[in-house]
Amino acid sequence: MAERELRYDTTFADFQFLQGYMARRVAARNRGPHLRALMWIVLCAFFLAMAIVLNVNPYRAITLSGGAVPYPISFYLILIVLLVGAILALLPAVKLRMKTLRMQVSDNGPLLGPTHLIVEPDALIVDRAQMSARYAWSAFQGVEVAKNAVILPIDNGIGVIIPAGAFASDAERYDFAAMIAKRIETQRAAASDTKRV
C-alpha cells in the first residue's frame, strides 16, 4: 500500500504558469543574449517608425537623399533600405528564438540519450537511463510520419518522436506506424463501446 497518494486536477492555468516559469528560468540563465536581441528588436522598431514617417511625408526623401536622386526613386530607395534594415535587425532575435529549444533541453538531461521503446498491448513505454514513461494508447491523437520520423501527438504541442534512425528501412517505419495506428484505433473503439454500455 502506498504511504501517500495525491489526487489533483491540473488546469490550463497550471500549465500556463509552468510554461511561463520555465521561460523566465531560461531567460534568467541567458540574460545577455536576450538583452542583445531586445536591442535589435528596438532597432527594427526604429527602422519601421522611420519608414512610416517617410510614407506620411514622402517629400522628405528628397532632403534625405540630398537631391542627388530624383523624388520618386529616392522615396522608394530609402523605403527599401529602411525595410531591409528592419528585417536584418530582426535576424539576431530569430536566431535566439531558434536556440531557445536548445536552452530548454540539455544533452545530459533525462529527455535525451539512449532510448528503449516497448510496445505493450495496452500502452507504449519509453524507457531512458534517468526516466521511464508509460503512455496508454488512448493518450495519443494518432500517428504521423514527418522527415522519416514517426510522431505520436499527445496534445497540440507535445508528442513522442521515434527518429528515422530507429528504423532500418521505409517499409519497417511504415509497418510500425500502421501497427501503432491500429492499436490506437482499437483503443478508441473499445472506449466508445464502453461509453455506449
N, C-alpha and C. Protein backbone atom coordinates (compact mmCIF):
# COMPACT_ATOMS: atom_id res chain seq x y z
N MET A 1 0.84 -1.18 0.00
CA MET A 1 0.00 0.00 0.00
C MET A 1 0.89 1.25 0.00
N ALA A 2 0.51 2.24 -0.79
CA ALA A 2 1.29 3.46 -0.89
C ALA A 2 1.23 4.24 0.41
N GLU A 3 2.38 4.83 0.80
CA GLU A 3 2.43 5.63 2.02
C GLU A 3 1.63 6.92 1.86
N ARG A 4 1.67 7.46 0.66
CA ARG A 4 0.96 8.71 0.42
C ARG A 4 0.51 8.78 -1.02
N GLU A 5 -0.67 9.24 -1.24
CA GLU A 5 -1.19 9.42 -2.58
C GLU A 5 -1.74 10.83 -2.72
N LEU A 6 -1.55 11.40 -3.89
CA LEU A 6 -2.09 12.72 -4.18
C LEU A 6 -3.02 12.61 -5.37
N ARG A 7 -4.15 13.27 -5.26
CA ARG A 7 -5.07 13.36 -6.38
C ARG A 7 -5.36 14.83 -6.61
N TYR A 8 -5.18 15.26 -7.84
CA TYR A 8 -5.39 16.68 -8.13
C TYR A 8 -5.78 16.86 -9.58
N ASP A 9 -6.31 18.05 -9.86
CA ASP A 9 -6.73 18.41 -11.21
C ASP A 9 -5.77 19.47 -11.75
N THR A 10 -5.03 19.13 -12.78
CA THR A 10 -4.11 20.08 -13.41
C THR A 10 -4.90 20.87 -14.44
N THR A 11 -4.95 22.19 -14.28
CA THR A 11 -5.71 23.04 -15.18
C THR A 11 -4.80 23.71 -16.19
N PHE A 12 -5.42 24.36 -17.16
CA PHE A 12 -4.65 25.11 -18.15
C PHE A 12 -3.84 26.21 -17.48
N ALA A 13 -4.39 26.82 -16.44
CA ALA A 13 -3.68 27.88 -15.72
C ALA A 13 -2.40 27.33 -15.09
N ASP A 14 -2.44 26.09 -14.58
CA ASP A 14 -1.25 25.47 -14.01
C ASP A 14 -0.18 25.27 -15.09
N PHE A 15 -0.62 24.76 -16.23
CA PHE A 15 0.31 24.53 -17.33
C PHE A 15 0.88 25.85 -17.84
N GLN A 16 0.03 26.88 -17.91
CA GLN A 16 0.47 28.21 -18.35
C GLN A 16 1.50 28.77 -17.38
N PHE A 17 1.27 28.58 -16.08
CA PHE A 17 2.23 29.03 -15.07
C PHE A 17 3.56 28.31 -15.24
N LEU A 18 3.51 27.00 -15.43
CA LEU A 18 4.74 26.22 -15.62
C LEU A 18 5.51 26.70 -16.84
N GLN A 19 4.81 26.91 -17.94
CA GLN A 19 5.46 27.37 -19.16
C GLN A 19 6.11 28.74 -18.95
N GLY A 20 5.40 29.66 -18.29
CA GLY A 20 5.96 30.98 -18.01
C GLY A 20 7.15 30.91 -17.07
N TYR A 21 7.04 30.06 -16.05
CA TYR A 21 8.13 29.90 -15.09
C TYR A 21 9.38 29.38 -15.78
N MET A 22 9.21 28.35 -16.62
CA MET A 22 10.37 27.77 -17.30
C MET A 22 10.96 28.76 -18.30
N ALA A 23 10.12 29.56 -18.97
CA ALA A 23 10.63 30.57 -19.90
C ALA A 23 11.44 31.62 -19.16
N ARG A 24 10.96 32.05 -17.97
CA ARG A 24 11.70 33.02 -17.17
C ARG A 24 13.02 32.42 -16.68
N ARG A 25 13.00 31.14 -16.36
CA ARG A 25 14.22 30.45 -15.90
C ARG A 25 15.27 30.43 -17.00
N VAL A 26 14.84 30.11 -18.23
CA VAL A 26 15.76 30.10 -19.37
C VAL A 26 16.27 31.50 -19.64
N ALA A 27 15.38 32.51 -19.57
CA ALA A 27 15.79 33.89 -19.82
C ALA A 27 16.77 34.37 -18.77
N ALA A 28 16.57 33.97 -17.50
CA ALA A 28 17.49 34.39 -16.44
C ALA A 28 18.88 33.80 -16.65
N ARG A 29 18.94 32.59 -17.13
CA ARG A 29 20.24 31.95 -17.37
C ARG A 29 20.93 32.48 -18.62
N ASN A 30 20.18 33.12 -19.49
CA ASN A 30 20.72 33.62 -20.76
C ASN A 30 20.36 35.09 -20.94
N ARG A 31 20.58 35.87 -19.89
CA ARG A 31 20.18 37.28 -19.89
C ARG A 31 20.89 38.08 -20.98
N GLY A 32 22.19 37.85 -21.19
CA GLY A 32 22.96 38.61 -22.18
C GLY A 32 22.39 38.49 -23.59
N PRO A 33 22.23 37.27 -24.10
CA PRO A 33 21.66 37.13 -25.45
C PRO A 33 20.26 37.72 -25.58
N HIS A 34 19.45 37.62 -24.51
CA HIS A 34 18.10 38.18 -24.58
C HIS A 34 18.13 39.70 -24.62
N LEU A 35 19.04 40.32 -23.86
CA LEU A 35 19.14 41.78 -23.89
C LEU A 35 19.63 42.27 -25.26
N ARG A 36 20.60 41.54 -25.85
CA ARG A 36 21.07 41.91 -27.19
C ARG A 36 19.95 41.76 -28.22
N ALA A 37 19.18 40.70 -28.11
CA ALA A 37 18.06 40.51 -29.04
C ALA A 37 17.03 41.62 -28.88
N LEU A 38 16.78 42.04 -27.63
CA LEU A 38 15.85 43.13 -27.38
C LEU A 38 16.35 44.43 -28.02
N MET A 39 17.66 44.66 -27.94
CA MET A 39 18.24 45.86 -28.56
C MET A 39 18.02 45.84 -30.08
N TRP A 40 18.20 44.67 -30.70
CA TRP A 40 17.98 44.57 -32.14
C TRP A 40 16.51 44.76 -32.49
N ILE A 41 15.61 44.30 -31.63
CA ILE A 41 14.17 44.50 -31.88
C ILE A 41 13.81 45.99 -31.80
N VAL A 42 14.44 46.70 -30.85
CA VAL A 42 14.21 48.15 -30.76
C VAL A 42 14.72 48.83 -32.02
N LEU A 43 15.86 48.40 -32.53
CA LEU A 43 16.39 48.96 -33.79
C LEU A 43 15.43 48.68 -34.95
N CYS A 44 14.85 47.48 -34.98
CA CYS A 44 13.86 47.15 -36.01
C CYS A 44 12.66 48.09 -35.91
N ALA A 45 12.19 48.33 -34.68
CA ALA A 45 11.06 49.24 -34.49
C ALA A 45 11.41 50.65 -34.96
N PHE A 46 12.66 51.07 -34.73
CA PHE A 46 13.09 52.40 -35.19
C PHE A 46 13.03 52.46 -36.72
N PHE A 47 13.55 51.45 -37.39
CA PHE A 47 13.51 51.42 -38.86
C PHE A 47 12.07 51.47 -39.37
N LEU A 48 11.19 50.71 -38.73
CA LEU A 48 9.78 50.71 -39.15
C LEU A 48 9.13 52.07 -38.89
N ALA A 49 9.46 52.70 -37.77
CA ALA A 49 8.91 54.03 -37.49
C ALA A 49 9.39 55.04 -38.52
N MET A 50 10.65 54.95 -38.90
CA MET A 50 11.19 55.85 -39.92
C MET A 50 10.49 55.62 -41.26
N ALA A 51 10.21 54.36 -41.58
CA ALA A 51 9.51 54.05 -42.83
C ALA A 51 8.10 54.64 -42.81
N ILE A 52 7.44 54.58 -41.65
CA ILE A 52 6.08 55.14 -41.54
C ILE A 52 6.13 56.66 -41.68
N VAL A 53 7.10 57.30 -41.02
CA VAL A 53 7.23 58.76 -41.12
C VAL A 53 7.51 59.16 -42.56
N LEU A 54 8.40 58.43 -43.22
CA LEU A 54 8.71 58.71 -44.62
C LEU A 54 7.48 58.52 -45.51
N ASN A 55 6.68 57.52 -45.21
CA ASN A 55 5.49 57.25 -46.01
C ASN A 55 4.44 58.34 -45.81
N VAL A 56 4.37 58.92 -44.61
CA VAL A 56 3.42 60.00 -44.35
C VAL A 56 3.82 61.27 -45.10
N ASN A 57 5.12 61.51 -45.16
CA ASN A 57 5.62 62.71 -45.85
C ASN A 57 6.70 62.29 -46.85
N PRO A 58 6.31 61.79 -48.02
CA PRO A 58 7.29 61.23 -48.97
C PRO A 58 8.29 62.24 -49.51
N TYR A 59 7.98 63.53 -49.43
CA TYR A 59 8.91 64.52 -49.99
C TYR A 59 10.17 64.67 -49.12
N ARG A 60 10.16 64.10 -47.90
CA ARG A 60 11.36 64.11 -47.09
C ARG A 60 12.47 63.28 -47.72
N ALA A 61 12.10 62.41 -48.61
CA ALA A 61 13.10 61.59 -49.29
C ALA A 61 14.08 62.45 -50.06
N ILE A 62 13.62 63.57 -50.59
CA ILE A 62 14.50 64.47 -51.34
C ILE A 62 15.56 65.04 -50.41
N THR A 63 15.15 65.45 -49.20
CA THR A 63 16.12 66.02 -48.27
C THR A 63 17.06 64.95 -47.73
N LEU A 64 16.55 63.74 -47.54
CA LEU A 64 17.41 62.66 -47.05
C LEU A 64 18.43 62.22 -48.10
N SER A 65 18.05 62.27 -49.35
CA SER A 65 18.98 61.86 -50.40
C SER A 65 19.88 63.01 -50.85
N GLY A 66 19.64 64.21 -50.32
CA GLY A 66 20.46 65.37 -50.69
C GLY A 66 20.19 65.87 -52.09
N GLY A 67 19.09 65.47 -52.67
CA GLY A 67 18.74 65.92 -54.01
C GLY A 67 19.50 65.21 -55.11
N ALA A 68 20.36 64.23 -54.75
CA ALA A 68 21.15 63.52 -55.75
C ALA A 68 20.30 62.58 -56.59
N VAL A 69 19.22 62.08 -56.01
CA VAL A 69 18.33 61.15 -56.70
C VAL A 69 16.96 61.82 -56.81
N PRO A 70 16.33 61.80 -57.99
CA PRO A 70 15.02 62.44 -58.14
C PRO A 70 13.98 61.82 -57.20
N TYR A 71 12.89 62.62 -56.97
CA TYR A 71 11.90 62.31 -55.95
C TYR A 71 11.32 60.90 -55.98
N PRO A 72 10.68 60.42 -56.98
CA PRO A 72 10.02 59.12 -56.75
C PRO A 72 11.02 58.00 -56.47
N ILE A 73 12.15 58.04 -57.16
CA ILE A 73 13.13 56.96 -56.96
C ILE A 73 13.76 57.08 -55.58
N SER A 74 14.06 58.29 -55.12
CA SER A 74 14.68 58.47 -53.80
C SER A 74 13.75 57.96 -52.70
N PHE A 75 12.46 58.21 -52.84
CA PHE A 75 11.48 57.74 -51.86
C PHE A 75 11.50 56.22 -51.77
N TYR A 76 11.43 55.56 -52.93
CA TYR A 76 11.40 54.09 -52.94
C TYR A 76 12.72 53.50 -52.45
N LEU A 77 13.84 54.08 -52.81
CA LEU A 77 15.14 53.57 -52.37
C LEU A 77 15.29 53.67 -50.85
N ILE A 78 14.93 54.82 -50.30
CA ILE A 78 15.05 54.98 -48.85
C ILE A 78 14.07 54.05 -48.12
N LEU A 79 12.87 53.90 -48.65
CA LEU A 79 11.90 52.99 -48.05
C LEU A 79 12.42 51.54 -48.08
N ILE A 80 13.00 51.16 -49.19
CA ILE A 80 13.56 49.80 -49.30
C ILE A 80 14.69 49.61 -48.31
N VAL A 81 15.58 50.59 -48.20
CA VAL A 81 16.71 50.49 -47.26
C VAL A 81 16.19 50.37 -45.82
N LEU A 82 15.19 51.15 -45.45
CA LEU A 82 14.64 51.09 -44.10
C LEU A 82 13.99 49.73 -43.81
N LEU A 83 13.24 49.21 -44.77
CA LEU A 83 12.58 47.92 -44.56
C LEU A 83 13.57 46.76 -44.54
N VAL A 84 14.58 46.83 -45.38
CA VAL A 84 15.63 45.79 -45.35
C VAL A 84 16.38 45.88 -44.02
N GLY A 85 16.65 47.10 -43.56
CA GLY A 85 17.29 47.27 -42.25
C GLY A 85 16.45 46.68 -41.13
N ALA A 86 15.13 46.86 -41.20
CA ALA A 86 14.24 46.29 -40.19
C ALA A 86 14.30 44.76 -40.19
N ILE A 87 14.32 44.19 -41.38
CA ILE A 87 14.39 42.72 -41.48
C ILE A 87 15.72 42.22 -40.94
N LEU A 88 16.82 42.87 -41.33
CA LEU A 88 18.14 42.45 -40.85
C LEU A 88 18.27 42.61 -39.34
N ALA A 89 17.64 43.65 -38.78
CA ALA A 89 17.70 43.86 -37.34
C ALA A 89 16.96 42.75 -36.58
N LEU A 90 16.01 42.08 -37.22
CA LEU A 90 15.28 41.00 -36.55
C LEU A 90 16.02 39.67 -36.57
N LEU A 91 17.00 39.51 -37.45
CA LEU A 91 17.69 38.22 -37.57
C LEU A 91 18.32 37.73 -36.26
N PRO A 92 19.01 38.57 -35.47
CA PRO A 92 19.54 38.05 -34.20
C PRO A 92 18.45 37.53 -33.26
N ALA A 93 17.30 38.20 -33.24
CA ALA A 93 16.20 37.74 -32.38
C ALA A 93 15.65 36.40 -32.88
N VAL A 94 15.58 36.25 -34.19
CA VAL A 94 15.10 34.99 -34.76
C VAL A 94 16.07 33.86 -34.43
N LYS A 95 17.37 34.13 -34.55
CA LYS A 95 18.38 33.12 -34.21
C LYS A 95 18.29 32.72 -32.74
N LEU A 96 18.08 33.71 -31.88
CA LEU A 96 17.93 33.41 -30.45
C LEU A 96 16.70 32.55 -30.22
N ARG A 97 15.61 32.85 -30.90
CA ARG A 97 14.39 32.06 -30.75
C ARG A 97 14.62 30.61 -31.17
N MET A 98 15.42 30.43 -32.22
CA MET A 98 15.71 29.08 -32.68
C MET A 98 16.58 28.33 -31.66
N LYS A 99 17.42 29.06 -30.92
CA LYS A 99 18.28 28.44 -29.91
C LYS A 99 17.53 28.16 -28.61
N THR A 100 16.37 28.76 -28.44
CA THR A 100 15.65 28.64 -27.17
C THR A 100 15.34 27.19 -26.83
N LEU A 101 14.98 26.39 -27.81
CA LEU A 101 14.70 24.98 -27.55
C LEU A 101 15.95 24.29 -27.03
N ARG A 102 17.10 24.62 -27.60
CA ARG A 102 18.35 24.02 -27.15
C ARG A 102 18.65 24.43 -25.71
N MET A 103 18.23 25.63 -25.33
CA MET A 103 18.44 26.10 -23.96
C MET A 103 17.55 25.34 -22.99
N GLN A 104 16.44 24.79 -23.46
CA GLN A 104 15.49 24.12 -22.58
C GLN A 104 15.82 22.65 -22.37
N VAL A 105 16.52 22.04 -23.32
CA VAL A 105 16.82 20.61 -23.22
C VAL A 105 18.32 20.43 -23.34
N SER A 106 18.92 19.74 -22.37
CA SER A 106 20.36 19.53 -22.41
C SER A 106 20.68 18.09 -22.80
N ASP A 107 21.87 17.89 -23.35
CA ASP A 107 22.26 16.56 -23.83
C ASP A 107 22.34 15.53 -22.70
N ASN A 108 22.70 15.96 -21.50
CA ASN A 108 22.82 15.01 -20.39
C ASN A 108 21.55 14.96 -19.53
N GLY A 109 20.46 15.55 -20.01
CA GLY A 109 19.20 15.53 -19.27
C GLY A 109 18.44 14.24 -19.48
N PRO A 110 17.33 14.08 -18.79
CA PRO A 110 16.58 12.82 -18.86
C PRO A 110 15.76 12.64 -20.15
N LEU A 111 15.62 13.68 -20.95
CA LEU A 111 14.78 13.56 -22.15
C LEU A 111 15.55 13.10 -23.38
N LEU A 112 16.88 13.13 -23.33
CA LEU A 112 17.70 12.72 -24.48
C LEU A 112 18.57 11.53 -24.10
N GLY A 113 19.12 10.89 -25.09
CA GLY A 113 20.02 9.78 -24.85
C GLY A 113 19.44 8.46 -25.35
N PRO A 114 20.14 7.36 -25.04
CA PRO A 114 19.67 6.04 -25.47
C PRO A 114 18.26 5.76 -24.96
N THR A 115 17.43 5.31 -25.86
CA THR A 115 16.01 5.10 -25.53
C THR A 115 15.60 3.68 -25.89
N HIS A 116 14.84 3.07 -25.00
CA HIS A 116 14.29 1.73 -25.23
C HIS A 116 12.77 1.89 -25.34
N LEU A 117 12.23 1.59 -26.49
CA LEU A 117 10.79 1.72 -26.73
C LEU A 117 10.15 0.34 -26.64
N ILE A 118 9.13 0.22 -25.82
CA ILE A 118 8.46 -1.06 -25.62
C ILE A 118 6.98 -0.89 -25.98
N VAL A 119 6.51 -1.71 -26.91
CA VAL A 119 5.10 -1.69 -27.30
C VAL A 119 4.39 -2.82 -26.56
N GLU A 120 3.45 -2.43 -25.72
CA GLU A 120 2.66 -3.41 -24.98
C GLU A 120 1.23 -3.39 -25.51
N PRO A 121 0.44 -4.38 -25.20
CA PRO A 121 -0.94 -4.41 -25.71
C PRO A 121 -1.76 -3.19 -25.29
N ASP A 122 -1.51 -2.65 -24.09
CA ASP A 122 -2.33 -1.54 -23.61
C ASP A 122 -1.58 -0.21 -23.52
N ALA A 123 -0.29 -0.21 -23.84
CA ALA A 123 0.47 1.04 -23.66
C ALA A 123 1.78 1.01 -24.44
N LEU A 124 2.37 2.20 -24.53
CA LEU A 124 3.70 2.38 -25.12
C LEU A 124 4.61 2.86 -24.00
N ILE A 125 5.75 2.21 -23.81
CA ILE A 125 6.68 2.58 -22.76
C ILE A 125 7.94 3.15 -23.41
N VAL A 126 8.33 4.33 -22.97
CA VAL A 126 9.57 4.97 -23.42
C VAL A 126 10.50 4.96 -22.22
N ASP A 127 11.55 4.14 -22.31
CA ASP A 127 12.46 3.93 -21.18
C ASP A 127 13.83 4.52 -21.50
N ARG A 128 14.30 5.41 -20.64
CA ARG A 128 15.62 6.01 -20.77
C ARG A 128 16.38 5.79 -19.47
N ALA A 129 17.67 6.13 -19.47
CA ALA A 129 18.51 5.87 -18.30
C ALA A 129 17.97 6.55 -17.05
N GLN A 130 17.49 7.78 -17.16
CA GLN A 130 17.08 8.53 -15.98
C GLN A 130 15.57 8.57 -15.77
N MET A 131 14.80 8.10 -16.73
CA MET A 131 13.35 8.16 -16.56
C MET A 131 12.66 7.16 -17.48
N SER A 132 11.46 6.84 -17.10
CA SER A 132 10.63 5.95 -17.91
C SER A 132 9.22 6.52 -17.92
N ALA A 133 8.60 6.48 -19.09
CA ALA A 133 7.23 6.99 -19.21
C ALA A 133 6.36 5.93 -19.88
N ARG A 134 5.17 5.79 -19.35
CA ARG A 134 4.21 4.82 -19.89
C ARG A 134 3.00 5.60 -20.41
N TYR A 135 2.70 5.43 -21.69
CA TYR A 135 1.59 6.13 -22.32
C TYR A 135 0.52 5.12 -22.72
N ALA A 136 -0.67 5.27 -22.18
CA ALA A 136 -1.79 4.44 -22.62
C ALA A 136 -2.13 4.82 -24.06
N TRP A 137 -2.61 3.88 -24.84
CA TRP A 137 -2.91 4.16 -26.25
C TRP A 137 -3.93 5.27 -26.40
N SER A 138 -4.80 5.42 -25.42
CA SER A 138 -5.81 6.47 -25.51
C SER A 138 -5.22 7.87 -25.38
N ALA A 139 -3.96 7.98 -24.95
CA ALA A 139 -3.31 9.28 -24.82
C ALA A 139 -2.94 9.87 -26.17
N PHE A 140 -2.78 9.03 -27.18
CA PHE A 140 -2.31 9.51 -28.49
C PHE A 140 -3.47 9.93 -29.38
N GLN A 141 -3.24 11.01 -30.14
CA GLN A 141 -4.23 11.51 -31.08
C GLN A 141 -4.15 10.80 -32.42
N GLY A 142 -3.06 10.14 -32.70
CA GLY A 142 -2.88 9.45 -33.96
C GLY A 142 -1.41 9.20 -34.22
N VAL A 143 -1.10 8.93 -35.48
CA VAL A 143 0.28 8.67 -35.90
C VAL A 143 0.58 9.52 -37.12
N GLU A 144 1.74 10.17 -37.12
CA GLU A 144 2.17 10.97 -38.26
C GLU A 144 3.60 10.61 -38.61
N VAL A 145 3.93 10.68 -39.89
CA VAL A 145 5.31 10.47 -40.33
C VAL A 145 5.78 11.77 -40.96
N ALA A 146 6.88 12.32 -40.42
CA ALA A 146 7.43 13.57 -40.93
C ALA A 146 8.95 13.46 -40.91
N LYS A 147 9.58 13.77 -42.03
CA LYS A 147 11.04 13.68 -42.18
C LYS A 147 11.55 12.31 -41.73
N ASN A 148 10.84 11.27 -42.12
CA ASN A 148 11.17 9.88 -41.84
C ASN A 148 11.12 9.52 -40.35
N ALA A 149 10.57 10.39 -39.53
CA ALA A 149 10.38 10.08 -38.11
C ALA A 149 8.90 9.81 -37.87
N VAL A 150 8.61 8.92 -36.95
CA VAL A 150 7.23 8.63 -36.57
C VAL A 150 6.91 9.50 -35.35
N ILE A 151 5.86 10.28 -35.46
CA ILE A 151 5.47 11.19 -34.39
C ILE A 151 4.09 10.78 -33.89
N LEU A 152 3.99 10.66 -32.58
CA LEU A 152 2.73 10.30 -31.93
C LEU A 152 2.26 11.50 -31.12
N PRO A 153 1.39 12.36 -31.69
CA PRO A 153 0.93 13.55 -30.97
C PRO A 153 0.07 13.17 -29.77
N ILE A 154 0.36 13.83 -28.64
CA ILE A 154 -0.44 13.64 -27.44
C ILE A 154 -1.37 14.83 -27.28
N ASP A 155 -0.84 16.02 -27.55
CA ASP A 155 -1.62 17.26 -27.47
C ASP A 155 -1.08 18.17 -28.57
N ASN A 156 -1.54 19.41 -28.63
CA ASN A 156 -1.16 20.30 -29.72
C ASN A 156 0.35 20.50 -29.84
N GLY A 157 1.06 20.61 -28.72
CA GLY A 157 2.49 20.87 -28.79
C GLY A 157 3.34 19.81 -28.14
N ILE A 158 2.76 18.68 -27.79
CA ILE A 158 3.50 17.63 -27.09
C ILE A 158 3.27 16.31 -27.80
N GLY A 159 4.33 15.51 -27.89
CA GLY A 159 4.20 14.21 -28.51
C GLY A 159 5.42 13.35 -28.25
N VAL A 160 5.38 12.16 -28.77
CA VAL A 160 6.50 11.22 -28.68
C VAL A 160 7.06 11.06 -30.08
N ILE A 161 8.38 11.17 -30.22
CA ILE A 161 9.02 11.02 -31.53
C ILE A 161 9.89 9.77 -31.53
N ILE A 162 9.77 9.02 -32.61
CA ILE A 162 10.66 7.89 -32.86
C ILE A 162 11.46 8.28 -34.09
N PRO A 163 12.75 8.62 -33.91
CA PRO A 163 13.54 9.18 -35.02
C PRO A 163 13.76 8.20 -36.16
N ALA A 164 14.14 8.76 -37.29
CA ALA A 164 14.36 7.95 -38.50
C ALA A 164 15.39 6.86 -38.28
N GLY A 165 16.40 7.14 -37.45
CA GLY A 165 17.47 6.17 -37.20
C GLY A 165 17.01 4.91 -36.48
N ALA A 166 15.81 4.91 -35.93
CA ALA A 166 15.29 3.74 -35.23
C ALA A 166 14.84 2.64 -36.19
N PHE A 167 14.71 2.99 -37.47
CA PHE A 167 14.19 2.04 -38.45
C PHE A 167 15.24 1.74 -39.51
N ALA A 168 15.31 0.48 -39.91
CA ALA A 168 16.29 0.06 -40.91
C ALA A 168 15.85 0.43 -42.33
N SER A 169 14.53 0.55 -42.55
CA SER A 169 14.04 0.84 -43.89
C SER A 169 12.71 1.58 -43.81
N ASP A 170 12.29 2.09 -44.96
CA ASP A 170 10.99 2.76 -45.03
C ASP A 170 9.86 1.77 -44.75
N ALA A 171 10.01 0.55 -45.24
CA ALA A 171 8.97 -0.45 -45.02
C ALA A 171 8.79 -0.72 -43.53
N GLU A 172 9.90 -0.83 -42.80
CA GLU A 172 9.82 -1.08 -41.36
C GLU A 172 9.15 0.11 -40.65
N ARG A 173 9.49 1.32 -41.09
CA ARG A 173 8.91 2.53 -40.50
C ARG A 173 7.39 2.55 -40.69
N TYR A 174 6.94 2.29 -41.93
CA TYR A 174 5.51 2.35 -42.21
C TYR A 174 4.76 1.18 -41.58
N ASP A 175 5.40 0.01 -41.47
CA ASP A 175 4.77 -1.11 -40.76
C ASP A 175 4.57 -0.76 -39.29
N PHE A 176 5.59 -0.13 -38.69
CA PHE A 176 5.49 0.27 -37.29
C PHE A 176 4.37 1.30 -37.11
N ALA A 177 4.34 2.31 -37.98
CA ALA A 177 3.30 3.34 -37.90
C ALA A 177 1.91 2.73 -38.05
N ALA A 178 1.77 1.78 -38.97
CA ALA A 178 0.46 1.13 -39.17
C ALA A 178 0.06 0.32 -37.94
N MET A 179 1.04 -0.38 -37.34
CA MET A 179 0.75 -1.17 -36.15
C MET A 179 0.31 -0.26 -34.99
N ILE A 180 1.00 0.86 -34.81
CA ILE A 180 0.65 1.79 -33.74
C ILE A 180 -0.73 2.40 -34.01
N ALA A 181 -0.99 2.78 -35.27
CA ALA A 181 -2.29 3.35 -35.62
C ALA A 181 -3.42 2.36 -35.32
N LYS A 182 -3.17 1.09 -35.61
CA LYS A 182 -4.18 0.05 -35.33
C LYS A 182 -4.43 -0.07 -33.84
N ARG A 183 -3.37 0.00 -33.03
CA ARG A 183 -3.54 -0.09 -31.57
C ARG A 183 -4.35 1.10 -31.04
N ILE A 184 -4.04 2.29 -31.56
CA ILE A 184 -4.76 3.49 -31.12
C ILE A 184 -6.24 3.40 -31.50
N GLU A 185 -6.51 2.96 -32.74
CA GLU A 185 -7.89 2.83 -33.19
C GLU A 185 -8.64 1.76 -32.40
N THR A 186 -7.97 0.65 -32.09
CA THR A 186 -8.59 -0.40 -31.29
C THR A 186 -8.97 0.13 -29.91
N GLN A 187 -8.05 0.92 -29.31
CA GLN A 187 -8.33 1.51 -28.00
C GLN A 187 -9.50 2.48 -28.07
N ARG A 188 -9.55 3.29 -29.13
CA ARG A 188 -10.66 4.24 -29.29
C ARG A 188 -11.98 3.50 -29.47
N ALA A 189 -11.97 2.44 -30.26
CA ALA A 189 -13.21 1.67 -30.47
C ALA A 189 -13.67 1.04 -29.16
N ALA A 190 -12.72 0.52 -28.37
CA ALA A 190 -13.08 -0.08 -27.08
C ALA A 190 -13.64 0.97 -26.13
N ALA A 191 -13.06 2.16 -26.16
CA ALA A 191 -13.53 3.24 -25.29
C ALA A 191 -14.92 3.69 -25.69
N SER A 192 -15.19 3.78 -27.01
CA SER A 192 -16.53 4.19 -27.44
C SER A 192 -17.56 3.11 -27.14
N ASP A 193 -17.17 1.82 -27.23
CA ASP A 193 -18.09 0.74 -26.87
C ASP A 193 -18.43 0.78 -25.38
N THR A 194 -17.45 1.12 -24.56
CA THR A 194 -17.66 1.21 -23.12
C THR A 194 -18.62 2.35 -22.79
N LYS A 195 -18.50 3.46 -23.52
CA LYS A 195 -19.39 4.61 -23.28
C LYS A 195 -20.82 4.29 -23.65
N ARG A 196 -21.01 3.47 -24.69
CA ARG A 196 -22.36 3.11 -25.13
C ARG A 196 -23.09 2.25 -24.11
N VAL A 197 -22.30 1.40 -23.41
CA VAL A 197 -22.91 0.45 -22.47
C VAL A 197 -23.34 1.11 -21.20
